[in-house]
Coordinates of C-alpha atoms in Angstrom, one line a residue:
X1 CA -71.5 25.8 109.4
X2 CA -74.8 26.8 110.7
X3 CA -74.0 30.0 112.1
X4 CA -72.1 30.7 108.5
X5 CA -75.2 30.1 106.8
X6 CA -77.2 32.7 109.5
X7 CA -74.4 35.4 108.5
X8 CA -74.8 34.8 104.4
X9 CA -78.8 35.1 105.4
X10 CA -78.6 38.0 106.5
X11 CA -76.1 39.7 104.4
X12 CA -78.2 38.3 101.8
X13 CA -81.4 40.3 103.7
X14 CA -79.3 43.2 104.2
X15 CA -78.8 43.1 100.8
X16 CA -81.9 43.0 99.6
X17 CA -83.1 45.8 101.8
X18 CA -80.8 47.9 100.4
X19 CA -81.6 47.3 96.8
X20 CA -85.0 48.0 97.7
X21 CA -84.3 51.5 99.7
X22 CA -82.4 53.1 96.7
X23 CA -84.5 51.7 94.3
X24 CA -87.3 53.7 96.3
X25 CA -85.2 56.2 96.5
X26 CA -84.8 56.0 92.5
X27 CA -88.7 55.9 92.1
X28 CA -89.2 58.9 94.4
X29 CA -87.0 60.8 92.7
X30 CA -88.0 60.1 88.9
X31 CA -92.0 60.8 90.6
X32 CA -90.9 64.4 91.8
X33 CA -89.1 65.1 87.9
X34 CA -92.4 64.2 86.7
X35 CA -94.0 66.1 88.9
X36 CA -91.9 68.7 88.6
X37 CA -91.8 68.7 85.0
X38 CA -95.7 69.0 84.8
X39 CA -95.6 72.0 86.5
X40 CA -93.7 73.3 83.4
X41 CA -95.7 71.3 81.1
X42 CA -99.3 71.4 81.7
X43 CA -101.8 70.2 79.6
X44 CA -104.2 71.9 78.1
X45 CA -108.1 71.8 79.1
X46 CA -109.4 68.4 77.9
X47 CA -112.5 69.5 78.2
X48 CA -115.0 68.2 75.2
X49 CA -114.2 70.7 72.5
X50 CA -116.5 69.3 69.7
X51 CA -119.2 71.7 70.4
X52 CA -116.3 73.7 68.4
X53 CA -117.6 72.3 65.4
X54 CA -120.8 70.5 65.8
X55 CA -123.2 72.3 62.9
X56 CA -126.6 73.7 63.8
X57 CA -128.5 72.9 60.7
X58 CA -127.7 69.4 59.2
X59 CA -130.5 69.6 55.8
X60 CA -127.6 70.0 53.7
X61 CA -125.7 66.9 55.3
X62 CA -129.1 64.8 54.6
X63 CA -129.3 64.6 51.0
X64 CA -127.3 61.9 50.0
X65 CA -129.8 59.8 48.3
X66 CA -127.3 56.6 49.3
X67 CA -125.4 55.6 52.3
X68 CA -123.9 52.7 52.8
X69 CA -122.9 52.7 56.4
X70 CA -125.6 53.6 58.8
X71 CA -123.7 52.6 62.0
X72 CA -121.5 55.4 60.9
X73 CA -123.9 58.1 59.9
X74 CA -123.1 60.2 63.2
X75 CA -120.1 61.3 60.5
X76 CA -122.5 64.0 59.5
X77 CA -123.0 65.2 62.7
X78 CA -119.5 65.2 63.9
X79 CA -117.7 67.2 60.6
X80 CA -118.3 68.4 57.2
X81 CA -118.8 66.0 54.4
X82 CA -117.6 66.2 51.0
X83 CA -118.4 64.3 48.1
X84 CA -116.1 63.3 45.5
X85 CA -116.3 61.0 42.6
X86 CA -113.6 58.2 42.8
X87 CA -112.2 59.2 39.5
X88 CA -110.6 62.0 41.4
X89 CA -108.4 59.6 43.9
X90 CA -105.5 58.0 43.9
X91 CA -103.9 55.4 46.1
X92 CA -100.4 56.2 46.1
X93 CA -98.1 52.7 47.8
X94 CA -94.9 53.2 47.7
X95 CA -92.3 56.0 48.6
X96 CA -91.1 56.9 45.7
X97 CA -94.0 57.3 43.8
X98 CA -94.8 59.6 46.6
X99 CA -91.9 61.6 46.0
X100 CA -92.2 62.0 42.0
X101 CA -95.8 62.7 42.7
X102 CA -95.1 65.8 45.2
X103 CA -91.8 66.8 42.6
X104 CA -94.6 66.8 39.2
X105 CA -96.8 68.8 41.0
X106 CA -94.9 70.9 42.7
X107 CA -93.0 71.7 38.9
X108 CA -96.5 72.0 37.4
X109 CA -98.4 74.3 39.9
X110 CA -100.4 77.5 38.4
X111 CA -101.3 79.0 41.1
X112 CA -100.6 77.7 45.0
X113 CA -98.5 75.2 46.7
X114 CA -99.0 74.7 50.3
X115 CA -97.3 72.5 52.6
X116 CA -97.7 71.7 56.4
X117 CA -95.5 68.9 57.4
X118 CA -93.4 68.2 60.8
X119 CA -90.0 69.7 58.6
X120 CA -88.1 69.6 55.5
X121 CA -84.9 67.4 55.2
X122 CA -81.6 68.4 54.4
X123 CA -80.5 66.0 51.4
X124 CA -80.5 65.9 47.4
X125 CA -84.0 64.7 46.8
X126 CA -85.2 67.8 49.3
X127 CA -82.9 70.3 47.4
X128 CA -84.0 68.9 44.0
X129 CA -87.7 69.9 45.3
X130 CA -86.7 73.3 46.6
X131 CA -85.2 73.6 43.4
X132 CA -88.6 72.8 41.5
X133 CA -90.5 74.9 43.4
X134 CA -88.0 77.6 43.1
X135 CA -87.9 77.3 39.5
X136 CA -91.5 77.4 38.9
X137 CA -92.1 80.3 41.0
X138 CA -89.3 82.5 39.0
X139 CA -91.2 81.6 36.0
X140 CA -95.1 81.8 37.3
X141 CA -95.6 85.6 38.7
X142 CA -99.0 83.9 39.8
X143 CA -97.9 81.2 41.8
X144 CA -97.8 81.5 46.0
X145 CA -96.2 79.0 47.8
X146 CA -97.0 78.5 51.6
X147 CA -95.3 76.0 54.4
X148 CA -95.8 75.5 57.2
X149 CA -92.9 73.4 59.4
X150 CA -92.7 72.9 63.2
X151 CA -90.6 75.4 64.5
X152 CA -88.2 72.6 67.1
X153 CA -87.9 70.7 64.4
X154 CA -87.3 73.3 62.0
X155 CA -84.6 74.7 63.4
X156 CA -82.7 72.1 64.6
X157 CA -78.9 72.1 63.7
X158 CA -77.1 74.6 62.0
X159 CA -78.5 73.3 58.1
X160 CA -82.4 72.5 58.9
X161 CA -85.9 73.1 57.2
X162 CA -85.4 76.8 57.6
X163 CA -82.3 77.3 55.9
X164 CA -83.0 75.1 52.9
X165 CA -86.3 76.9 51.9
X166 CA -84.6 81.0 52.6
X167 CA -83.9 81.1 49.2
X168 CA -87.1 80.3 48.3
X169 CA -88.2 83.4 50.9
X170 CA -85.4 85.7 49.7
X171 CA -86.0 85.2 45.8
X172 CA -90.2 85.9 46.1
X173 CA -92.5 88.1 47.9
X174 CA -94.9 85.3 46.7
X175 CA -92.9 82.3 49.5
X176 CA -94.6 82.7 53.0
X177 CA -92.7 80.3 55.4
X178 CA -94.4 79.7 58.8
X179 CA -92.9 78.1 61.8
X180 CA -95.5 76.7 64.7
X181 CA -94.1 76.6 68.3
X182 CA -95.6 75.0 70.7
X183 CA -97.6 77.5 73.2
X184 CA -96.6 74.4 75.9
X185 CA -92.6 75.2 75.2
X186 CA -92.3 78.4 77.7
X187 CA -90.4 79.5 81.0
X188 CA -87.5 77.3 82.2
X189 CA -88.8 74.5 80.4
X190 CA -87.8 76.1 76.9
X191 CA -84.5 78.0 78.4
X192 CA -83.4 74.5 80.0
X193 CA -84.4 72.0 77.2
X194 CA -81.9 70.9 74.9
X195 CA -82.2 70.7 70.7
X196 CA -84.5 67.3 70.2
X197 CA -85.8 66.8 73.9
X198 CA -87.6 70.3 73.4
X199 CA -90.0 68.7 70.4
X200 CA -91.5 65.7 74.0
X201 CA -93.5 69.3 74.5
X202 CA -95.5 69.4 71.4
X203 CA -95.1 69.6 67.6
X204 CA -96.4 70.5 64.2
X205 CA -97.7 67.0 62.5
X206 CA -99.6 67.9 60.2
X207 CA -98.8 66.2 56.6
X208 CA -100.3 68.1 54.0
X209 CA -99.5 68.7 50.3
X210 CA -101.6 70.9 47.8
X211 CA -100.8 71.6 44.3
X212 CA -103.8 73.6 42.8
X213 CA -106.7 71.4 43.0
X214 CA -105.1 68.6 43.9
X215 CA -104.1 67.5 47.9
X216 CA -102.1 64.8 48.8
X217 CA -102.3 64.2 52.5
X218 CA -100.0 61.5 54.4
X219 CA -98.1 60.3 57.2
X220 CA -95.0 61.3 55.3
X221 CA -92.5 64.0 56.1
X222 CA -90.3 65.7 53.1
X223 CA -87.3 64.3 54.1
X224 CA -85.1 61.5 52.1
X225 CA -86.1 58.1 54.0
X226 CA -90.0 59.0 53.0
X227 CA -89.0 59.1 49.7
X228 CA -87.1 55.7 49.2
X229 CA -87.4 53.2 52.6
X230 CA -90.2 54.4 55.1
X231 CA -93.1 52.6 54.5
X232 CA -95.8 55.7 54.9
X233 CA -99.7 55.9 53.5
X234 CA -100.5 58.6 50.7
X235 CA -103.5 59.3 48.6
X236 CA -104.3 61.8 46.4
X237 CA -107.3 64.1 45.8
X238 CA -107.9 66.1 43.0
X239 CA -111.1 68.2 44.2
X240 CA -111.1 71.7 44.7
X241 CA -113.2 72.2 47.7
X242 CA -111.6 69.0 49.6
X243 CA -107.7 71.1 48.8
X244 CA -109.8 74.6 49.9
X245 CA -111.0 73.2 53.3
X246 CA -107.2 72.0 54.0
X247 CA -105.4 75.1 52.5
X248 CA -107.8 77.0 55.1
X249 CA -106.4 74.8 57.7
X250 CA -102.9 75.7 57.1
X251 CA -103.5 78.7 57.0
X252 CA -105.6 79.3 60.1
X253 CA -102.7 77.6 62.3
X254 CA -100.0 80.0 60.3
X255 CA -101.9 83.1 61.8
X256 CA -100.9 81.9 65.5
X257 CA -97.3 80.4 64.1
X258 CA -94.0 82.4 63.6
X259 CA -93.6 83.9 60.3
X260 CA -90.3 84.2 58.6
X261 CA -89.5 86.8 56.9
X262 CA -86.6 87.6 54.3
X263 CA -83.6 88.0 56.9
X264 CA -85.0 84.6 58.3
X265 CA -86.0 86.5 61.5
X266 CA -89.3 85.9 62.9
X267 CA -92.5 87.7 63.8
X268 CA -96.4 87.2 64.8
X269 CA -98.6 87.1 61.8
X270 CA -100.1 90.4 61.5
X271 CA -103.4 89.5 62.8
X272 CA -101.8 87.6 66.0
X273 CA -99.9 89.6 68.8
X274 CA -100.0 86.9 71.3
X275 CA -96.3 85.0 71.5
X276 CA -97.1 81.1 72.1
X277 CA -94.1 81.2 74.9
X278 CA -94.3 84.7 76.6
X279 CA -98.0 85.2 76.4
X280 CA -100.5 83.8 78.5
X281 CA -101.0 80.3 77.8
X282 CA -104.7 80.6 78.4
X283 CA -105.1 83.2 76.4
X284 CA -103.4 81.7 73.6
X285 CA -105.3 78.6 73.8
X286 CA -108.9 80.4 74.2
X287 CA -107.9 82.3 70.8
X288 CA -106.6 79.6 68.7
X289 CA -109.8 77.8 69.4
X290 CA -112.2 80.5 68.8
X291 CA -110.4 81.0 65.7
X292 CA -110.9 77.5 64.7
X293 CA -114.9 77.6 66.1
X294 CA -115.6 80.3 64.1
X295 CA -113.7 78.4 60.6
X296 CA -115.6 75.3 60.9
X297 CA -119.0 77.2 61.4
X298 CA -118.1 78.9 58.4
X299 CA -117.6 75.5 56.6
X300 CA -121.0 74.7 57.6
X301 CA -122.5 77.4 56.9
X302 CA -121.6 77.1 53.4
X303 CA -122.4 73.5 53.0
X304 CA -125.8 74.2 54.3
X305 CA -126.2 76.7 52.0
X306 CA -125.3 74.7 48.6
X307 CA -127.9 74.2 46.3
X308 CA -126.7 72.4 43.7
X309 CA -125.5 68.9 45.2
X310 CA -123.6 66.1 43.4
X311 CA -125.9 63.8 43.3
X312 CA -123.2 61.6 40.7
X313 CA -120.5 61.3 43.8
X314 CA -119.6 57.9 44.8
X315 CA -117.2 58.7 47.9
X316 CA -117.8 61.0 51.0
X317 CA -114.5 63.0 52.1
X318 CA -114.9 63.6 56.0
X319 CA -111.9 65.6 57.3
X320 CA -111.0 65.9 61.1
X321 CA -107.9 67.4 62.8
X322 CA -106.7 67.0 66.4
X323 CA -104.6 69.8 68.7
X324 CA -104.7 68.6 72.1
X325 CA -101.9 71.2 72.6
X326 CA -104.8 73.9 72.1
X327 CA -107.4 71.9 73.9
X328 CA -109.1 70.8 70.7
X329 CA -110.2 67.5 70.3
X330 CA -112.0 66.4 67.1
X331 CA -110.0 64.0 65.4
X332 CA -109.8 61.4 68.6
X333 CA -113.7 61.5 68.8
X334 CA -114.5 60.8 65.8
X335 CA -111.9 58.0 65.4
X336 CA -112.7 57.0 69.2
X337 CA -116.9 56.9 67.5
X338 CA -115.5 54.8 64.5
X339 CA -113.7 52.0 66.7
X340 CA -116.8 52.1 68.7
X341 CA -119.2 51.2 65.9
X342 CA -117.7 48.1 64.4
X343 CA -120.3 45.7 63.9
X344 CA -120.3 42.1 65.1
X345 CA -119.1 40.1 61.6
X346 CA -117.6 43.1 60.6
X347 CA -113.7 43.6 59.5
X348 CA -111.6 46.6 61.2
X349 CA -108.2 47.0 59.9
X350 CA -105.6 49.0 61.4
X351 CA -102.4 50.1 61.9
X352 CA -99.6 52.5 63.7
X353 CA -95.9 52.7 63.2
X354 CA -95.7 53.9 66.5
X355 CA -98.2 51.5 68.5
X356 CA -99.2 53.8 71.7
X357 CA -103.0 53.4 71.9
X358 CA -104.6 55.6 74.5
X359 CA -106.8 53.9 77.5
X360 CA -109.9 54.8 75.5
X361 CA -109.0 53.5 71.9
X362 CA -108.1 50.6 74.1
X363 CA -110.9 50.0 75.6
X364 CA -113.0 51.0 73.0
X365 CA -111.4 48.3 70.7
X366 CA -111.2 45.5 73.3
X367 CA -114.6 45.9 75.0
X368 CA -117.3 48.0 72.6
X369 CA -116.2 47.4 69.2
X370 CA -117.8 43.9 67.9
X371 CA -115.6 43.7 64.6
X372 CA -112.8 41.3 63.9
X373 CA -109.7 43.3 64.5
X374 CA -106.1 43.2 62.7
X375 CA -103.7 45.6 63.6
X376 CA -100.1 46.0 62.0
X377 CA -97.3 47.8 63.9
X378 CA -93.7 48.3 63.1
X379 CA -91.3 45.3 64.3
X380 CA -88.5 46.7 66.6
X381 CA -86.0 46.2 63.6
X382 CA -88.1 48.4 61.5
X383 CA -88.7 51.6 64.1
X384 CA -87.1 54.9 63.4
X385 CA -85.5 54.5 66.3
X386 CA -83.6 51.6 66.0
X387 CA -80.0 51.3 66.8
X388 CA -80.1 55.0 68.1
X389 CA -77.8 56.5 71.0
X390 CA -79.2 56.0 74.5
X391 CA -81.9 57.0 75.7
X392 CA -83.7 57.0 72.3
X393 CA -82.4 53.5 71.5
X394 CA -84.8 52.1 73.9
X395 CA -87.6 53.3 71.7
X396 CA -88.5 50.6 70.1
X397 CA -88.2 48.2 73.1
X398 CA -90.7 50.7 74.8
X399 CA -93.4 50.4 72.1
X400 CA -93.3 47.0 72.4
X401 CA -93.8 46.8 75.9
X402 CA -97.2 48.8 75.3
X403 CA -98.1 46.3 72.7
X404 CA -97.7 43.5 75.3
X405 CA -99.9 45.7 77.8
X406 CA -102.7 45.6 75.4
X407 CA -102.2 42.5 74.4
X408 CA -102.6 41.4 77.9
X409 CA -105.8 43.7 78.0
X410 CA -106.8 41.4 75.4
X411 CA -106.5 38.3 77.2
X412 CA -107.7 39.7 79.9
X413 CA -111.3 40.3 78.8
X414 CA -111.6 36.9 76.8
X415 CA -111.3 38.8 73.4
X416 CA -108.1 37.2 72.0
X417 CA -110.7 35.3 69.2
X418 CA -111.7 38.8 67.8
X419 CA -108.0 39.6 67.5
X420 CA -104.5 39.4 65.2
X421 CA -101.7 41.3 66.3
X422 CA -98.8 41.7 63.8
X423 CA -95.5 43.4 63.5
X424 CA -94.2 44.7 60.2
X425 CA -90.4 43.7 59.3
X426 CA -88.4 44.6 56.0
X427 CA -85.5 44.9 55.1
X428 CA -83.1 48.1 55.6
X429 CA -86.8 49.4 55.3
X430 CA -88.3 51.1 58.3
X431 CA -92.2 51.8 59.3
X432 CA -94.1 55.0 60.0
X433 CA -97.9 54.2 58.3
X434 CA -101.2 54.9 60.0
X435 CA -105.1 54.5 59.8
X436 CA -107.8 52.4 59.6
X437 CA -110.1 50.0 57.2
X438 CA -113.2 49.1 57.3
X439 CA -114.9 46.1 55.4
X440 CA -118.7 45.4 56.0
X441 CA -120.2 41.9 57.2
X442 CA -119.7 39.7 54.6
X443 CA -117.8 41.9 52.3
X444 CA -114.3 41.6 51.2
X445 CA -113.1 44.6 50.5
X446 CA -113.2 48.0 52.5
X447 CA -115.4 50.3 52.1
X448 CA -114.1 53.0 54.2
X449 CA -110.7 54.3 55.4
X450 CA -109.0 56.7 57.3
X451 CA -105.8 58.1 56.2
X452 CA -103.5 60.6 57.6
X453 CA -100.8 61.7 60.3
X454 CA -102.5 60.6 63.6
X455 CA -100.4 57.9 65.5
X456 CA -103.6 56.9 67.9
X457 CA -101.4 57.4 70.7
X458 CA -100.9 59.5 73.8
X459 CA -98.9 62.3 71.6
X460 CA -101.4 62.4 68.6
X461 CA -104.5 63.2 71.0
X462 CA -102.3 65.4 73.6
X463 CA -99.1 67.1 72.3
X464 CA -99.0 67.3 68.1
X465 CA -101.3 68.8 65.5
X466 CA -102.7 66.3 63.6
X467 CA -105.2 66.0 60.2
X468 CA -107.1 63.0 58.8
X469 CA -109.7 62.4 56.5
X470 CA -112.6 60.0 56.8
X471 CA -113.1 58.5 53.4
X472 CA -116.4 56.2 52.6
X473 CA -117.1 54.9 49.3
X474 CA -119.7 52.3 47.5
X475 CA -117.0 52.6 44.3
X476 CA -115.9 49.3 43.6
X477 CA -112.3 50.0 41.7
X478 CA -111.7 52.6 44.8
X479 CA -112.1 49.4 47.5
X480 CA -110.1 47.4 45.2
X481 CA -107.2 49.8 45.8
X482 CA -107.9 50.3 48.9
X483 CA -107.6 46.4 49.6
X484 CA -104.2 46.2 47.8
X485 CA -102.8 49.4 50.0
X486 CA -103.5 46.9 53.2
X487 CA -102.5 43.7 51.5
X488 CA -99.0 45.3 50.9
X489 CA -98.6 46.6 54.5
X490 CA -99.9 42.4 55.1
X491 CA -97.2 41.2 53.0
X492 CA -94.1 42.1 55.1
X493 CA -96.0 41.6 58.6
X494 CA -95.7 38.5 60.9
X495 CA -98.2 37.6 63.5
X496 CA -96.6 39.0 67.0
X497 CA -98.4 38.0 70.0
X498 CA -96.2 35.2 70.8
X499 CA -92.8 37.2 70.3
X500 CA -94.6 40.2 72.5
X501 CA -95.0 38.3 74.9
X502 CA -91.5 36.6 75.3
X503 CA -89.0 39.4 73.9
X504 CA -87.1 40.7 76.5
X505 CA -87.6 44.6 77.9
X506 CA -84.7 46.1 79.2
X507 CA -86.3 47.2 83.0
X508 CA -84.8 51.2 82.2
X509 CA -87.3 51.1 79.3
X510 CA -90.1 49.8 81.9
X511 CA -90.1 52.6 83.7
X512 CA -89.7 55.6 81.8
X513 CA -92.6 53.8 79.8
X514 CA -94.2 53.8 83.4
X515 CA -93.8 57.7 83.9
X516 CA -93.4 58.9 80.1
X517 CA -96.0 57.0 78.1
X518 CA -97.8 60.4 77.3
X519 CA -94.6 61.2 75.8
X520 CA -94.7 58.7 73.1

């Protein structure tokens, strides 16, 4: 019996040491892909890009006679300002008021519409809005239309973004349809990469919608399930230099993106001859920033040069955008700044659909910001992702697990007082909103938001394009809507640190989350 026992002892060793052998084997192997894959995929400089667009005369930025957050006033040194009067803004909630809002506008347009968003679906409430566009252009010789879609995502499947707004290009020399590809998409990496696993490299996600005067900037894609079940954020600005600032955007990223032309072939913009994945990658990077240095210090020079200020605005418009891709990073230090800067009684607010903080929001939330923190992120049952085909059905297990990390983080430093953690669950409704609130010591309603398509995670400050605003306003109705926007998000969300901490991770997902989490 005793000798038995020895044998099952050591099988049960030999076993063991065998499990562990190929599972070396299995982590050696995934560590050379990654490495081997960075080598195709490298990341641009990281180095501190915000001298891109740091102003070198501030007296215009200095003459608000009131301003009611002076732990933020490094705003004005960080990006332009605009003031506004809250009668101008509107807090759109739900997604189909987001929808008839872009269809109105897009049927009552004088004389631009401009879009950049990530693509264009492929359904009726997408054709209806082709249709309106295409309708008001045939009547308006003075209307120009402009989009800007990523070109991956653009193109994917036989009927995409591309082929649903051709007619549009076809019908009117007044259509100009850009596609952006990735400058990171090149060599073997774009030859060997299949439809969907080519958009991991990089992508255009930008979300912004102008009508004239008026911009409506989101989290929200054109596509069906923003219009009817994905819980998104939208507001909407009617101010012509806030909608001139962003159109300028678009357009300075279309003059280094594909155009597409009437036989829905594609070509360089006129004033580009560099090819995002033949060029040098350097070189392509060094130009798109310069391009971008020498927009902003235009913005500042004019601001600086205004002489009649509105001294009757009640809400600052602060507008930041993020392309690690290119090696610019403006939108993560300013955001990075704000998390910083919450004061001890304060209230921060926020919220990701896709809940993949990098180290340093992390540790900027858990260990420098002094506010009271509540952060909303999408249940598993209410991610994109959900109920997908392997590999992308382990999406939302993945997120999660990066929840629990930071959680843990939270423990960790003794913080868990300062803290609520809560997942957002709805029925046949899914979850995609973004940003942050702010609500002063003592105050119960915010007095400053950020709104836009930024995920705060690893992809939003390394891989997409990304644009946000920074709004701040003393108007009382505005906060008002602003604290009904959160309390809706509140409404369907659940406090989650318990169910973090005991829902089960398959271990697949733990370690492509190990490897891949810049991927997210």
């Amino acid at each position: 019996m005793k000798s038995i026992n020895h044998v099952k002892q050591k099988n049960t060793k030999f076993c063991s040491q065998i499990i562990s052998y190929f599972l070396a084997i299995f982590l050696a192997t995934i560590n050379m892909i990654r490495r081997l894959l960075s080598t195709f995929i490298d990341f641009p400089s990281t180095t501190n890009h915000h001298d891109y667009f740091k102003p070198t005369d501030m007296k215009t930025q200095k003459r608000y006679n009131y301003w009611p957050l002076e732990n933020f006033s490094f705003l004005f040194d960080m990006t332009p300002c605009f003031p506004v009067n809250s009668s101008n803004i509107r807090i759109i909630s739900e997604p189909s008021d987001f929808y008839d809002s872009i269809l109105r506008n897009a049927s009552a347009a004088k004389y631009r519409i401009s879009f950049a968003s990530l693509y264009l679906g492929i359904g009726k409430m997408e054709s209806d809005l082709v249709k309106a566009i295409q309708t008001n252009i045939t009547e308006n010789d003075d209307l120009k239309v402009n989009i800007l879609l990523d070109f991956t995502r653009g193109t994917r499947g036989k009927k995409n973004s591309k082929s649903m707004i051709m007619p549009l290009v076809e019908q009117s020399r007044n259509c100009n349809l850009s596609l952006y590809h990735t400058p990171m998409l090149r060599g073997i990496t774009k030859k060997l990469a299949p439809a969907r696993w080519n958009e991991l490299l990089g992508l255009q996600h930008m979300k912004i919608y102008i009508f004239d005067d008026v911009l409506i900037l989101s989290g929200a894609n054109l596509s069906n399930d923003y219009f009817t079940n994905r819980q998104d954020r939208y507001i909407e600005i009617k101010d012509i230099n806030v909608s001139n600032f962003f159109n300028d955007v678009i357009g300075k990223v279309q003059e280094f993106s594909m155009q597409v032309d009437a036989n829905g072939d594609t070509r360089m913009h006129e004033s580009w001859n560099l090819l995002p994945y033949e060029s040098s990658y350097k070189e392509f990077v060094i130009e798109a920033q310069r391009r971008f240095k020498e927009f902003f210090k235009t913005v500042y020079d004019k601001q600086n040069n205004i002489h009649d200020f509105d001294e009757t605005a009640d809400t600052w418009i602060f507008p930041t955008i993020e392309m690690g891709q290119i090696g610019i990073h403006h939108d993560s230090l300013v955001s990075n700044k704000l998390l910083c800067s919450g004061e001890e009684g304060s209230t921060l607010k926020m919220t990701s659909g896709y809940f993949n903080l990098t180290q340093t929001y992390m540790d900027s939330l858990v260990k420098k910001c002094k506010a009271d923190c509540s952060i909303i992120m999408a249940h598993p049952n209410a991610n994109g992702f959900k109920g997908s085909k392997f590999p992308s059905g382990g999406i939302p297990d993945a997120y999660s697990l990066i929840a629990r990390k930071f959680y843990e983080q939270i423990k960790e430093n003794g913080q868990e007082s300062r803290f609520s953690l809560l997942e957002y669950e709805r029925d046949n409704w899914t979850y995609h909103a973004k940003g942050l609130w702010y609500h002063l010591n003592g105050s119960k309603l915010p007095c400053m938001t950020v709104i836009g398509s930024s995920n705060y995670g690893e992809r939003s400050v390394h891989r997409d394009l990304e644009a946000q605003i920074c709004l701040v306003t003393v108007n009382k109705e505005l906060q008002k809507s602003l604290k009904t926007e959160y309390d809706h998000l509140f409404r369907y969300s659940e406090t989650a640190e318990k169910q973090l901490l005991q829902r089960l991770i398959p271990n697949w997902v733990k370690g492509v989350v190990f490897f891949f989490k810049k991927f997210f």
